[in-house]
Short mmCIF file of C-alpha atoms in Angstrom, two decimals:
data_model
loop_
_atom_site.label_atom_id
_atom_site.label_comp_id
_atom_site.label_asym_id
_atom_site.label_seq_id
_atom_site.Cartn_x
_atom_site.Cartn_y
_atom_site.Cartn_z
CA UNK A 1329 -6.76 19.21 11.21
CA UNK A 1330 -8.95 17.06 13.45
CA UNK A 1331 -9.95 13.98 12.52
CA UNK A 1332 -13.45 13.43 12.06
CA UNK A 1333 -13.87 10.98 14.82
CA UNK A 1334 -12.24 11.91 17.62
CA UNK A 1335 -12.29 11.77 21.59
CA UNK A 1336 -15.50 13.79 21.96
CA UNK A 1337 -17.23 11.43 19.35
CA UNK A 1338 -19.61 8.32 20.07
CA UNK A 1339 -18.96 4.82 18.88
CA UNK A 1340 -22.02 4.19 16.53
CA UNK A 1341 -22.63 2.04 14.34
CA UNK A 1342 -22.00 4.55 11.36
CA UNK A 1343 -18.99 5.60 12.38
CA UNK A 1344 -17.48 1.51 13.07
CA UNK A 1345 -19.84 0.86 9.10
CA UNK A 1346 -17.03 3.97 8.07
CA UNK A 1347 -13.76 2.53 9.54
CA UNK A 1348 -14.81 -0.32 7.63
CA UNK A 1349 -14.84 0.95 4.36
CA UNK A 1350 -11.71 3.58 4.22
CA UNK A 1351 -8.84 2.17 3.28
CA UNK A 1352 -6.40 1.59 6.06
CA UNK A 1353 -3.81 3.74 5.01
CA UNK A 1354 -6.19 6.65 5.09
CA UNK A 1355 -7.59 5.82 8.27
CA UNK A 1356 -5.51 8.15 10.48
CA UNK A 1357 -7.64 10.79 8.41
CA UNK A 1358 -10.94 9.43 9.83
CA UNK A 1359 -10.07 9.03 13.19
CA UNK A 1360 -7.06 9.67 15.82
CA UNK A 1361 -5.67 7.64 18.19
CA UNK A 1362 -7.90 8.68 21.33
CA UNK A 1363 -10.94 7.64 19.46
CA UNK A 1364 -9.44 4.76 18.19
CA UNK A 1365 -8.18 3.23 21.90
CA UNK A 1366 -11.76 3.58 22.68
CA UNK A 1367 -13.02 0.78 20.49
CA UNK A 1368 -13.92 -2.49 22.01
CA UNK A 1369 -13.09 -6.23 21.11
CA UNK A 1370 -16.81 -5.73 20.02
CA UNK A 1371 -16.32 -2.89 17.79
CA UNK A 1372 -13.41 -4.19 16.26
CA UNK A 1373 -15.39 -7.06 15.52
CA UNK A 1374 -18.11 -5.34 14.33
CA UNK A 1375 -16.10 -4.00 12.16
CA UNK A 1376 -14.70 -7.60 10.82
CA UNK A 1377 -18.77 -7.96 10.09
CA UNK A 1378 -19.64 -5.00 8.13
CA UNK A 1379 -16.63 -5.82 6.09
CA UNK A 1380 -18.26 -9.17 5.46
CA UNK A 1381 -21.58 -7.29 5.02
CA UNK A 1382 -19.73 -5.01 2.34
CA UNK A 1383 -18.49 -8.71 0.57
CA UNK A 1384 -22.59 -9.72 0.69
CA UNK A 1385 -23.31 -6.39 -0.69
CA UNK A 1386 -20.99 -6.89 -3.61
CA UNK A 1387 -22.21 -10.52 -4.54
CA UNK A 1388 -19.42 -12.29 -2.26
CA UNK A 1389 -18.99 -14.40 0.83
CA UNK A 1390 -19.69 -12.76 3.88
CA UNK A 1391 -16.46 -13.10 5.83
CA UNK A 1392 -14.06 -10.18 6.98
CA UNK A 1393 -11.24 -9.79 9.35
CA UNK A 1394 -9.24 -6.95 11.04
CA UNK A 1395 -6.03 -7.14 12.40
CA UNK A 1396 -5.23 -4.82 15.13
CA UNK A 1397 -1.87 -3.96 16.98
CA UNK A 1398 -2.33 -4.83 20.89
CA UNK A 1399 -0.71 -2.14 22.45
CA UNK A 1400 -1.93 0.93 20.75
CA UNK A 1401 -5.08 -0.69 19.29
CA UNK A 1402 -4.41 0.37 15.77
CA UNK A 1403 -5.55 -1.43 12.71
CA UNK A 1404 -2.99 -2.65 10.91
CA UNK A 1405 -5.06 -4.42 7.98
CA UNK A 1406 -8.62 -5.22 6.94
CA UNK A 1407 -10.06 -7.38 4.49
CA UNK A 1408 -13.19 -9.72 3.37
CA UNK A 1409 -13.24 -12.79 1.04
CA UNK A 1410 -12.40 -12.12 -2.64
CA UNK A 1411 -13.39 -15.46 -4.01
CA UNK A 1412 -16.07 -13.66 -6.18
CA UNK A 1413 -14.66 -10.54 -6.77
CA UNK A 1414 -11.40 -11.32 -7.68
CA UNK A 1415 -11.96 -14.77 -9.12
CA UNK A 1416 -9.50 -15.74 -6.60
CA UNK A 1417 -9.69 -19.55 -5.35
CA UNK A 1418 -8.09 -18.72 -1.84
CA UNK A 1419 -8.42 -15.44 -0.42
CA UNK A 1420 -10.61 -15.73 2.67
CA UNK A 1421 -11.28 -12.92 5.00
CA UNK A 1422 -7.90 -13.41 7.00
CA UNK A 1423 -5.60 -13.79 4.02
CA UNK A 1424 -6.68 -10.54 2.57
CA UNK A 1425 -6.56 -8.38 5.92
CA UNK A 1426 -3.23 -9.99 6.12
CA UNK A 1427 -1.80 -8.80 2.47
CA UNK A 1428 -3.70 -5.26 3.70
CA UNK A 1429 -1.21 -5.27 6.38
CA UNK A 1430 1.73 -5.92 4.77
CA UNK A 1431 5.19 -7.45 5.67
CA UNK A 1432 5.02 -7.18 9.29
CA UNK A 1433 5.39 -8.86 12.90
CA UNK A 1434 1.97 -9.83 13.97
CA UNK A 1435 3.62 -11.44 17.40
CA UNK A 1436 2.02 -8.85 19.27
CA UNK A 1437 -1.33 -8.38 16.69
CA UNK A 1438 -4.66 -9.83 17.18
CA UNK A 1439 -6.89 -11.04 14.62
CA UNK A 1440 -10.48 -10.46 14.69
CA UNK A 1441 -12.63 -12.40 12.07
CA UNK A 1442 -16.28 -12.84 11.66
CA UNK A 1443 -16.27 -16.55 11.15
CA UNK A 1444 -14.35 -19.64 12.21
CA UNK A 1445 -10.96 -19.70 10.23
CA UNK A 1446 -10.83 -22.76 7.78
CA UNK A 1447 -7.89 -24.95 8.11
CA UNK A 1448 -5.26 -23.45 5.53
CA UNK A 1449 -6.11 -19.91 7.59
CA UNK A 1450 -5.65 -21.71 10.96
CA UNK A 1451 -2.23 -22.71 9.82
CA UNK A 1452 -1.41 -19.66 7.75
CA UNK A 1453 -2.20 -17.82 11.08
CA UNK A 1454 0.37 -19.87 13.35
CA UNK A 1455 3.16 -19.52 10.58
CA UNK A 1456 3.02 -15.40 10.86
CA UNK A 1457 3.38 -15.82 14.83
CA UNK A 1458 -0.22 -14.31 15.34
CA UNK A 1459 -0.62 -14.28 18.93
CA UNK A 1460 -4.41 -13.65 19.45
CA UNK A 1461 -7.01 -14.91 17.24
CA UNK A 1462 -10.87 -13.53 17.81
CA UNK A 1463 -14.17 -15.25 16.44
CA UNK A 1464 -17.26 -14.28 15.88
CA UNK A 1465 -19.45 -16.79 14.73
CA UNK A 1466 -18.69 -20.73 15.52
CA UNK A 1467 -21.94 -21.69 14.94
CA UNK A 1468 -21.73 -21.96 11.03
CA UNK A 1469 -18.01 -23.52 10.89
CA UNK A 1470 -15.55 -25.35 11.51
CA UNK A 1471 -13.80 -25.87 14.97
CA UNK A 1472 -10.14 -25.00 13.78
CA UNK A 1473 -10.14 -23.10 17.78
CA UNK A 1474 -8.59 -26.57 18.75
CA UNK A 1475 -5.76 -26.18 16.37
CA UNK A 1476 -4.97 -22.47 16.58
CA UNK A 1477 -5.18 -23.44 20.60
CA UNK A 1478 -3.07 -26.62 20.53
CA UNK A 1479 -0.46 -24.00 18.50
CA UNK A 1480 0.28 -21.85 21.52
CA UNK A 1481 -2.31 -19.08 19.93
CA UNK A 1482 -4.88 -17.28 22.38
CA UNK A 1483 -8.51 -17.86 21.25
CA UNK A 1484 -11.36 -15.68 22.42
CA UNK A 1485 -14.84 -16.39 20.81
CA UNK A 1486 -16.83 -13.38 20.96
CA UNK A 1487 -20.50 -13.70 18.99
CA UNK A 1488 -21.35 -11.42 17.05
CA UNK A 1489 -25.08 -12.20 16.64
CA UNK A 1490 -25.71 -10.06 13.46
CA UNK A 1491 -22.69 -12.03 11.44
CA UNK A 1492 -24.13 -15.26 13.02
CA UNK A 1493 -27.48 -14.46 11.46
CA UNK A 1494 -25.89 -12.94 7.82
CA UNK A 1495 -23.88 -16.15 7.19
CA UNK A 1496 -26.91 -18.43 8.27
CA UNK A 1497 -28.83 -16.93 5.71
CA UNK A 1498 -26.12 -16.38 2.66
CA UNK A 1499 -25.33 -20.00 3.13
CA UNK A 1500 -29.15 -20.67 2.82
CA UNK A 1501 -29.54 -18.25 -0.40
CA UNK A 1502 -25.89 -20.10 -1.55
CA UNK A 1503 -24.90 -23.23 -0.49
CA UNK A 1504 -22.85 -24.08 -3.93
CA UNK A 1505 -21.26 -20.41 -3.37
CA UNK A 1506 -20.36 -21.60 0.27
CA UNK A 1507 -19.06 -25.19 -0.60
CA UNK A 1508 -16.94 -23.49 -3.34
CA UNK A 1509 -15.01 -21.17 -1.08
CA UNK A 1510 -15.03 -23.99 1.59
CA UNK A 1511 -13.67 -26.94 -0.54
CA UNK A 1512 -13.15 -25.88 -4.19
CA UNK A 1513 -14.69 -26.10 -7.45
CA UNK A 1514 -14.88 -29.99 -7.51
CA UNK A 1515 -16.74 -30.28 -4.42
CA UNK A 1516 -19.27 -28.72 -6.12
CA UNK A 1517 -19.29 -31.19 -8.87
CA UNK A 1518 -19.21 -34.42 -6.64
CA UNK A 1519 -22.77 -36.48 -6.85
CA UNK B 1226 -2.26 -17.63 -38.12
CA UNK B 1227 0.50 -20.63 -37.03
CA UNK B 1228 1.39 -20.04 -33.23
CA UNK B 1229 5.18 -19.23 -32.85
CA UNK B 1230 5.18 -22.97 -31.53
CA UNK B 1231 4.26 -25.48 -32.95
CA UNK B 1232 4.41 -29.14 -34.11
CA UNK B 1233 7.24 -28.59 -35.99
CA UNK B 1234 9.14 -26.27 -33.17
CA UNK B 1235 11.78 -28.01 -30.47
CA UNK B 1236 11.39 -27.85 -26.94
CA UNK B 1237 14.01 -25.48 -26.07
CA UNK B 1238 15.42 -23.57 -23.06
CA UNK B 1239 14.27 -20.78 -24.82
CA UNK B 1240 10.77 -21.66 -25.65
CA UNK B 1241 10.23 -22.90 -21.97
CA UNK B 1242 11.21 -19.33 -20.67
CA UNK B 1243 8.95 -17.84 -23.26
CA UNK B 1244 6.17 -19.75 -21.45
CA UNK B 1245 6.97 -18.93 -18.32
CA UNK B 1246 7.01 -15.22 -18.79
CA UNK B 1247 4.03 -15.01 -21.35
CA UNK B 1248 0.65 -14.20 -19.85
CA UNK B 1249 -1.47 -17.12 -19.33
CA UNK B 1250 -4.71 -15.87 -21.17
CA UNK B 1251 -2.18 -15.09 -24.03
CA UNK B 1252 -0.46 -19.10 -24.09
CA UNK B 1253 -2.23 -20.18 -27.16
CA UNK B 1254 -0.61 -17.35 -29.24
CA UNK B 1255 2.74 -18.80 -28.15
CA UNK B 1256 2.03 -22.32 -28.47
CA UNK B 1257 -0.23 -25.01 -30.30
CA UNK B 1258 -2.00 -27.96 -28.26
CA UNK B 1259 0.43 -29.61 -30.88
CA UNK B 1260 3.33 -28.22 -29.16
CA UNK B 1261 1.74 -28.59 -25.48
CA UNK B 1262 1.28 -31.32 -25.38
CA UNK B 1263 4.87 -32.62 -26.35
CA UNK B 1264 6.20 -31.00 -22.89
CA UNK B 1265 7.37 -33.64 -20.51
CA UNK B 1266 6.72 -33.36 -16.61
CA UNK B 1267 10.49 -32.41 -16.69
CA UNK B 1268 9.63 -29.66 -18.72
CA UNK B 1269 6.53 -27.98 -17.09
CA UNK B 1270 8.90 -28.45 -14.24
CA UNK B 1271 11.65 -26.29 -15.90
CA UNK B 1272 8.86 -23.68 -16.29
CA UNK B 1273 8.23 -23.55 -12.73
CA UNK B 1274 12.20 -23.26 -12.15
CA UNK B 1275 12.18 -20.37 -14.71
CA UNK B 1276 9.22 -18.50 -13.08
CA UNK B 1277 11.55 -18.83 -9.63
CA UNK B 1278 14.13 -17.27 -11.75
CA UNK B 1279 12.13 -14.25 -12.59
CA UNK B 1280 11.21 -13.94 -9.19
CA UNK B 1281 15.19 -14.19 -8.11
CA UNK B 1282 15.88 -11.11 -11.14
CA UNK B 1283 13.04 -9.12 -9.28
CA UNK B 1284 14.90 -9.31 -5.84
CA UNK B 1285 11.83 -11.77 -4.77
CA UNK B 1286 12.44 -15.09 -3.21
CA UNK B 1287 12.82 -17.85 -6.42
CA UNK B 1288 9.64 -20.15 -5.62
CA UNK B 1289 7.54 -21.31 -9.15
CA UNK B 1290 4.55 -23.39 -9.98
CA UNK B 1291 2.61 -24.58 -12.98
CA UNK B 1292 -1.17 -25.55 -12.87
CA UNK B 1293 -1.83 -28.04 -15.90
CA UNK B 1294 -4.86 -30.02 -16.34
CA UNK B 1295 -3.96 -33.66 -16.78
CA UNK B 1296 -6.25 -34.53 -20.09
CA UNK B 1297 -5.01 -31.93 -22.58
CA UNK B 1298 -1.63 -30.93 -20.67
CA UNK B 1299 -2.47 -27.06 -21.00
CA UNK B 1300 -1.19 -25.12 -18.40
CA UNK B 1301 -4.05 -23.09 -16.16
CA UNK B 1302 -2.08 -21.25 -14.17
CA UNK B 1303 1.43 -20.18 -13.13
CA UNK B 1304 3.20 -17.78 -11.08
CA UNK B 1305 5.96 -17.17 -8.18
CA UNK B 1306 6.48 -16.13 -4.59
CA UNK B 1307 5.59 -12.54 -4.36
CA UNK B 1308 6.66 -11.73 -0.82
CA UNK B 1309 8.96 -9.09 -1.87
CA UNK B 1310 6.95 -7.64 -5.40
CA UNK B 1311 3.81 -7.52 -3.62
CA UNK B 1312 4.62 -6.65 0.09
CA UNK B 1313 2.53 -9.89 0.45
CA UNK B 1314 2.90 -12.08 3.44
CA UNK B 1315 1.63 -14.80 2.23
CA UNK B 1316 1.68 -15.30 -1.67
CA UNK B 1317 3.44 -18.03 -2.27
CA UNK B 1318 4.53 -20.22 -5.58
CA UNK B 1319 1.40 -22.11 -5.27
CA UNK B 1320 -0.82 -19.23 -4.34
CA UNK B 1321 0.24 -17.93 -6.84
CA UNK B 1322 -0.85 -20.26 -9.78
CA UNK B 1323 -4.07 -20.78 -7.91
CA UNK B 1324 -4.86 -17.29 -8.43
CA UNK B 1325 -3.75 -16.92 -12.14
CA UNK B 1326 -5.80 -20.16 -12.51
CA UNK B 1327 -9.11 -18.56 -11.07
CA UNK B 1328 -12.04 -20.76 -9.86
CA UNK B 1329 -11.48 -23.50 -11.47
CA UNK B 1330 -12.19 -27.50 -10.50
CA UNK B 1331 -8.71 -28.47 -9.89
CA UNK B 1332 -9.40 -32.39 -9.70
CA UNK B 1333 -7.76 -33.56 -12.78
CA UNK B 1334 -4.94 -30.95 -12.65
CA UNK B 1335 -1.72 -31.20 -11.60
CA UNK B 1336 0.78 -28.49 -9.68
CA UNK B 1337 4.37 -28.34 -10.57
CA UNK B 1338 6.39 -26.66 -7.35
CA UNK B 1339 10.02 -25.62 -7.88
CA UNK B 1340 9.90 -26.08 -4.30
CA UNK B 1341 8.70 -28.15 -1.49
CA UNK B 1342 5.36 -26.67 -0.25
CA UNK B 1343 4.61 -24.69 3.37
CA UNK B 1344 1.98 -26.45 5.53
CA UNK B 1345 -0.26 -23.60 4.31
CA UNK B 1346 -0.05 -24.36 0.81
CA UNK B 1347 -0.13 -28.34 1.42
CA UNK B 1348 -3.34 -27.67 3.48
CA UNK B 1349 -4.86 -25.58 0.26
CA UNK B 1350 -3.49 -27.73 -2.04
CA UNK B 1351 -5.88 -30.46 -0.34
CA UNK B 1352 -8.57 -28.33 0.15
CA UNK B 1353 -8.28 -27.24 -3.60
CA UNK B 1354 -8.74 -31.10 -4.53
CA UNK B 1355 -5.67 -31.23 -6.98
CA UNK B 1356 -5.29 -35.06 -7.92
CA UNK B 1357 -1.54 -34.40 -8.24
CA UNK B 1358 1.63 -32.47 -7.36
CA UNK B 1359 5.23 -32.69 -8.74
CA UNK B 1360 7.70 -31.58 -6.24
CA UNK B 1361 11.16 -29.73 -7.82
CA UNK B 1362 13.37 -29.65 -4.86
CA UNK B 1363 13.42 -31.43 -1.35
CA UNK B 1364 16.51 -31.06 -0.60
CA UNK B 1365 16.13 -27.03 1.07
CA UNK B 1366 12.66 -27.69 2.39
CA UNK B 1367 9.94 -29.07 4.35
CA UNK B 1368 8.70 -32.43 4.23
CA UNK B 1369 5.06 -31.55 3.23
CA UNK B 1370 4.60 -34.86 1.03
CA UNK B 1371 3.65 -36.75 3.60
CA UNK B 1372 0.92 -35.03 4.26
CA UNK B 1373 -0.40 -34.25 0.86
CA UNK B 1374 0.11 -38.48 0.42
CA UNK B 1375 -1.42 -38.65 3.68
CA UNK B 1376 -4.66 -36.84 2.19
CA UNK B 1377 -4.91 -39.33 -0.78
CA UNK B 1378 -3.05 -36.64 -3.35
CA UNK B 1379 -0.60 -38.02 -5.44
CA UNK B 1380 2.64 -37.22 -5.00
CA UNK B 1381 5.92 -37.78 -7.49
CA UNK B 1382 9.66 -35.88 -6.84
CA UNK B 1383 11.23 -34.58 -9.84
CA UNK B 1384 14.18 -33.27 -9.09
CA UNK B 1385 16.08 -30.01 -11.12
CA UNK B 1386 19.45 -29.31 -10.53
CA UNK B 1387 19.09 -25.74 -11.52
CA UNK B 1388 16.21 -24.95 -9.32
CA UNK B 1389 17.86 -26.73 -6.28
CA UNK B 1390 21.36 -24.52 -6.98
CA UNK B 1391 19.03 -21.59 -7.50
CA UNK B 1392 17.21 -22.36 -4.35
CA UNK B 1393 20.52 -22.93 -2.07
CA UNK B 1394 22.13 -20.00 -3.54
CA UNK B 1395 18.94 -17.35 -2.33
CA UNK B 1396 19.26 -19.07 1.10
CA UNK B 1397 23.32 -18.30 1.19
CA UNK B 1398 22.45 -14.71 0.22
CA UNK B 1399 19.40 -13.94 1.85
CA UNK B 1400 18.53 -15.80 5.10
CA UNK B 1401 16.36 -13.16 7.07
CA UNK B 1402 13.77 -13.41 3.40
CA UNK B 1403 13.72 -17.20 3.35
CA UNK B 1404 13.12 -17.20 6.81
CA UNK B 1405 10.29 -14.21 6.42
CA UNK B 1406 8.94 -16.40 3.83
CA UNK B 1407 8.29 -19.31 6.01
CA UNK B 1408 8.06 -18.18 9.07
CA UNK B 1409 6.58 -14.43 9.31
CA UNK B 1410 8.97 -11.13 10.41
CA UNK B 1411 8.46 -12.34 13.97
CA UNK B 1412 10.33 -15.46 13.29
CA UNK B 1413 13.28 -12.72 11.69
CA UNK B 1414 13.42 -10.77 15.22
CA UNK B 1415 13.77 -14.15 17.81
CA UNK B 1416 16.82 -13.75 19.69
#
């Protein structure tokens, strides 16, 4: 059977909203590997955003990630912040395309994620020997590029000006939401 | 009805594996506040050893922590590594606890670690604003109070014997995991 998206089919922004969404295992169902080699730093990005999009939808922060091989350009995990949906303190865009993934070597993986890693996802990164890191939006965080940098890890920023523009505004509509996921419960609480 | 433990029950070996294995949201049909708050540090500590144990009879790698909030002693949150249960590269002890605990304010709590923690998890341990952590074993890891002392948390070493032998005895066995653990499957495959 052919998979749906395949080397005759266009990269739109319906079919990058669908990657999103399917679960990675089933991915090799939606698409093979010739449409798949064909997607961009952007697209995998854009991808990383409508996953943060899908968080907004659902009442969360908007921050996803993707994690994709560097050779053959496969995804290897996906994720978005749980903090809302899974009443889970820590589990930030990277951390949950990471468990996606699984137990594996990411030494030749990049990570692609729609905002600016905080600094316990900056280290986490350099501690499972990530050897690319991609960013989409610096404008709303935190400058951890330094640190992933000073670790020996390759930084590209690449803007994504849609992401940019949803985290602007859910950090408008939610600043306690954002402080939360930033700095915990008590920052919340400080006068 | 009387919880199983109560003012009138020892603290036994026994009752502190009880505690470890029963279901946080389910503690107060195990135990009393009477009861609770008769545990020592030494004790919550021995709960965090027995969670590493249950992680060791899974085939996991035998990391525990506690979450108890400082004013009424009750615990919050506990858990273990789950590397190997979970296919998860990064839950550790700590992450653990932080998840059973939810999204909580963590400033007047304190987290019991059978072991030493990562950089990761002294990072989020920071960024979690936890007033205190009680350290089990430093004699098989990292070094990481400094830096949680360095970032105004409040540090104190309470060694247990069991949990260091415990700890020493999964590194004899199983390197390539305790490495995994710390270091990512790339660190597993260096020449």
């Amino acid at each position: 059977m052919e998979a749906l998206l395949n080397s005759q089919s266009e990269v739109t922004e319906a079919a990058l909203a669908a990657i999103a969404h399917m679960p990675t295992a089933s991915l090799p169902m939606l698409m093979d590997d010739a449409f798949t080699q064909r997607l961009t730093d952007a697209d995998f990005m854009r991808v990383a955003v409508l996953l943060a999009q899908k968080s907004h939808d659902e009442g969360g922060c908007p921050i996803g990630a993707v994690i994709v091989d560097n050779a053959m350009r496969r995804i290897l995990g996906k994720g978005h912040n749980t903090l809302v949906q899974e009443n889970h303190p820590y589990n930030h865009g990277e951390t949950s395309a990471i468990r996606d993934a699984g137990r594996r070597d990411f030494s030749q993986a990049t990570l692609f994620t729609s905002l600016s890693p905080c600094e316990v996802c900056a280290t986490l990164l350099h501690m499972r020997g990530f050897s690319r890191v991609v960013v989409g939006d610096v404008t709303n965080a935190s400058g951890t590029e330094l640190l992933l940098r000073d670790k020996g890890i390759q930084v590209d920023i690449l803007e994504d000006s849609r992401g940019i523009e949803l985290y602007a505004r859910f950090r408008a509509e939610r600043p306690e939401l954002d402080l939360e996921d930033w700095k915990g419960v008590s920052a919340t609480r400080e006068p």
